[in-house]
Amino acid sequence: MKMTNRFSVLVGSAVLAAGIALGTVPAQAASLSFSIGEFTGSNAEVDFLIQDTTGGVKITATVDPSSTGNTGDFGGVWFNLADQSLINNLTIQEITGDITAIDQSGSVNKVGSNNNNLNGGGSPAPLDVGIAFGSPGASGGIVSSVMFNVLGSGLSADDFAGQTFAARLQTVGAPPNGGNGSSKLAGPAGLGAAVPEPLTMLGVGAAAGFGAFFKKRLAKAQNKNI
């Protein structure tokens, strides 16, 4: 009976320790994944992925030809933020090296050149931030995927959930070189999904391992006392 009580205490202590360790794991990161379609121009689709990163978020935008049969050359990306007070304090940090102009005035329609705009029926403009990419048209090379960081105090993927995103594409047409079309796209970001951090999964595994080990030890101890 004493042996059984001893191992019961050990089991409880192990589970408690694993729970405490799990509780100290950093909060789960969030991500948003969604697509937008054209409101005017050629048929096109742009896929977005927004991920929490150190100091803010990483945004990846990619022209997806799988459903429309068309690729395109990024002229610009626009977006809104849920917290308007963050706009003036944002830092846009390029990753793929294609950024040519940034406007974070809080009311953006065109960015870079006059032709790089969101004019047209159904336009969501103006938006909070606009970013221009590359050189317009195929002569500057097709830029069909862009990646950049948006950094700001307390900024996370949740700040973009439900907010409007837009894009301007030129040289829209069949991959890989595109064609003579152009497109302006817009749509809302989806709701966020928690992505477990590696340490979270490690904590869960540790808790399960402790529980299985001490459960087996307890069973052996009980059999000896029968």
XYZ file of N, CA and C in Angstrom, residues 39-41 109 117-125 184:
42
model
N -11.063 42.400 -59.627
C -12.294 43.197 -59.675
C -12.403 43.906 -61.021
N -11.314 43.935 -61.769
C -11.339 44.426 -63.139
C -10.142 43.861 -63.893
N -10.308 43.652 -65.198
C -9.195 43.171 -66.021
C -9.204 41.670 -66.227
N -3.903 55.017 -53.292
C -4.495 54.437 -54.498
C -3.384 54.054 -55.477
N -1.992 51.687 -60.116
C -3.093 52.157 -59.269
C -4.185 51.110 -59.171
N -5.204 51.434 -58.370
C -6.347 50.541 -58.175
C -7.619 51.135 -58.764
N -7.501 51.982 -59.761
C -8.680 52.566 -60.408
C -9.535 51.470 -61.046
N -10.829 51.742 -61.167
C -11.719 50.808 -61.840
C -12.949 50.509 -61.016
N -13.970 49.990 -61.674
C -15.197 49.655 -60.977
C -14.973 48.564 -59.945
N -15.516 48.768 -58.756
C -15.347 47.806 -57.676
C -14.069 47.971 -56.892
N -13.330 49.053 -57.150
C -12.058 49.273 -56.453
C -12.278 49.500 -54.958
N -11.409 48.913 -54.123
C -11.491 49.138 -52.677
C -10.697 50.355 -52.222
N -9.971 50.989 -53.163
C -9.074 52.108 -52.816
C -9.870 53.311 -52.303
N -6.458 43.921 -61.843
C -6.453 44.525 -60.508
C -7.336 43.638 -59.626
